[in-house]
GROMACS .gro file of C-alpha atoms in nm:
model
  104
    1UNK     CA    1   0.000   0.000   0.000
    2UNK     CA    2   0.271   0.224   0.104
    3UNK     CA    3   0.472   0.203  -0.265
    4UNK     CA    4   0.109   0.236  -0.440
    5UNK     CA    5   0.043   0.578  -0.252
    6UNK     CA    6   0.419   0.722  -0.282
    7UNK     CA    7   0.344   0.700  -0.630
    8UNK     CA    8   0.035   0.881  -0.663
    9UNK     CA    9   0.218   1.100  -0.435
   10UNK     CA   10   0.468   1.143  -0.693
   11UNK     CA   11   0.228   1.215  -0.949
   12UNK     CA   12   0.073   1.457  -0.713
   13UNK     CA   13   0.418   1.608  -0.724
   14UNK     CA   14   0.408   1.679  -1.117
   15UNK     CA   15   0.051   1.833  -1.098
   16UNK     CA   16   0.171   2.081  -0.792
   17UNK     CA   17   0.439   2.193  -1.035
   18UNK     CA   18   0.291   2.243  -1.368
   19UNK     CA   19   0.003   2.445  -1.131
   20UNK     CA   20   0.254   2.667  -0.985
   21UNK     CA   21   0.412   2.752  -1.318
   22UNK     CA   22   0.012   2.814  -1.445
   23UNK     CA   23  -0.047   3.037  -1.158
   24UNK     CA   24   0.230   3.274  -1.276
   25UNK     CA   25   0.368   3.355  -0.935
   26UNK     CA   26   0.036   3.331  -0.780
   27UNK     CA   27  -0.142   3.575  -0.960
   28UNK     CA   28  -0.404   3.352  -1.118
   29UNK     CA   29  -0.685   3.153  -0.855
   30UNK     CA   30  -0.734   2.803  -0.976
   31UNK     CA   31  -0.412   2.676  -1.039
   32UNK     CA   32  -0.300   2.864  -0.697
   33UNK     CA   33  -0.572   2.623  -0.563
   34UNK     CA   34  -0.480   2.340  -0.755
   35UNK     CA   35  -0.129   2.419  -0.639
   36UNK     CA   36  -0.202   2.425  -0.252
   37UNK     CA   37  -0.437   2.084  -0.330
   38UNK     CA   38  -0.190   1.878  -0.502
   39UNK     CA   39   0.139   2.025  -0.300
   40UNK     CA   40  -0.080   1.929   0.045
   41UNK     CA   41  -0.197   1.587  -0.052
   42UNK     CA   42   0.153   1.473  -0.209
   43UNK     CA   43   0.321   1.597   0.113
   44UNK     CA   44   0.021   1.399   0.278
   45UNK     CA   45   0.083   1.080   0.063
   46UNK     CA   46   0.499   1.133   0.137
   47UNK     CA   47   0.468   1.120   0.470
   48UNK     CA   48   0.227   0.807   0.487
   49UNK     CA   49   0.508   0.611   0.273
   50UNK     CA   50   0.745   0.671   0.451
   51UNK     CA   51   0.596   0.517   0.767
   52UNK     CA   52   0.753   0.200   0.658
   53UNK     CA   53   0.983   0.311   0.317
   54UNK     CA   54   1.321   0.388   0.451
   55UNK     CA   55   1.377   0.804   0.449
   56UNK     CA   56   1.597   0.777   0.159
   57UNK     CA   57   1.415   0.545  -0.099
   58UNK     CA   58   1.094   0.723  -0.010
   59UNK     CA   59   1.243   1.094  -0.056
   60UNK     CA   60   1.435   0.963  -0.381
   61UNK     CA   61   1.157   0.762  -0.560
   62UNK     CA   62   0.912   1.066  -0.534
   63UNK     CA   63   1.118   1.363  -0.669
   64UNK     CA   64   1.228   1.103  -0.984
   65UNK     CA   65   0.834   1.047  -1.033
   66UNK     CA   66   0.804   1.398  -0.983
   67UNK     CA   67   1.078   1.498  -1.163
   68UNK     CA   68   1.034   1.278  -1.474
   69UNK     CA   69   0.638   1.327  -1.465
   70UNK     CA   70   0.753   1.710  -1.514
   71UNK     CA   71   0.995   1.658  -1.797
   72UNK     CA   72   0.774   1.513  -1.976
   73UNK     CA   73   0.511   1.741  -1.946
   74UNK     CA   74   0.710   2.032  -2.036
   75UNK     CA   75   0.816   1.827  -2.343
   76UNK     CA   76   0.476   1.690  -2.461
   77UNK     CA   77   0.269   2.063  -2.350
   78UNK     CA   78   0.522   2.325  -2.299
   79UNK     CA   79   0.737   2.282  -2.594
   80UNK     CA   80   1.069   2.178  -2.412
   81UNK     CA   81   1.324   2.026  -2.632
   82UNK     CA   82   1.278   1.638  -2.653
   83UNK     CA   83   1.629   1.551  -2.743
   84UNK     CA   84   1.753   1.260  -2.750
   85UNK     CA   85   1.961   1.339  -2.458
   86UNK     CA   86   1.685   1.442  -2.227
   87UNK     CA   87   1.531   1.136  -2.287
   88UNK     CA   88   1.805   0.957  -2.223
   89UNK     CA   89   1.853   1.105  -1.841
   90UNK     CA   90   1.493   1.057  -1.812
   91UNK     CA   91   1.508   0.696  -1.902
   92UNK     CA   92   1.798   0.696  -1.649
   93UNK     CA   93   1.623   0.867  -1.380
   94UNK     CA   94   1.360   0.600  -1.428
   95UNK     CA   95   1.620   0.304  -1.389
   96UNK     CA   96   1.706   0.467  -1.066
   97UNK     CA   97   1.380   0.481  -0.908
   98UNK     CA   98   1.279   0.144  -1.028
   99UNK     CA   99   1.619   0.002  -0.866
  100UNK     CA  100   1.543   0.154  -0.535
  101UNK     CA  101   1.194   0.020  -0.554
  102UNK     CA  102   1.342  -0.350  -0.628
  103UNK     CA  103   1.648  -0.287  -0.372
  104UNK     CA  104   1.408  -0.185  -0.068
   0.00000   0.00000   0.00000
């Protein structure tokens, strides 16, 4: 249960970000809402993880979901360069968090 809610946590993580950057510094309601929502209940679903993930996995496994969920969203929405390259630390990002899950 506790892997299964890190990662919506980490997903949670990718929706607080792409609402901050749609809030433009706060000026805009709903995705300042959206922001406090998603940052809350990812923090929320962190926490409960790491009741029995070690510190470390935990912490690590949800900024790579975060951080690749991002990437990709800048890349498939925003127009961020999809170079092969990017990918590439993406796809090794990915290895990463997968090993820590299989390690724990």
């Amino acid at each position: 249960m506790a892997w299964s809610v890190l990662i919506v946590a980490g997903v949670l993580e990718t929706v607080w970000a792409v609402a901050l950057e749609a809030s433009k510094g706060f000026s805009r309601l709903v995705p300042s809402l959206v922001f406090v929502v998603a940052l809350a209940l990812s923090m929320a679903g962190l926490a409960y993880a790491m009741r029995s993930i070690p510190l470390g996995t935990g912490y690590a496994v949800w900024v790579g979901i975060g951080a690749i969920g991002t990437a990709l969203y800048g890349m498939a929405v925003m127009g961020d360069a999809a170079t092969a390259a990017r990918v590439t630390c993406l796809v090794l990002i990915l290895g990463g968090v997968a090993g820590l899950k299989v390690l724990h």
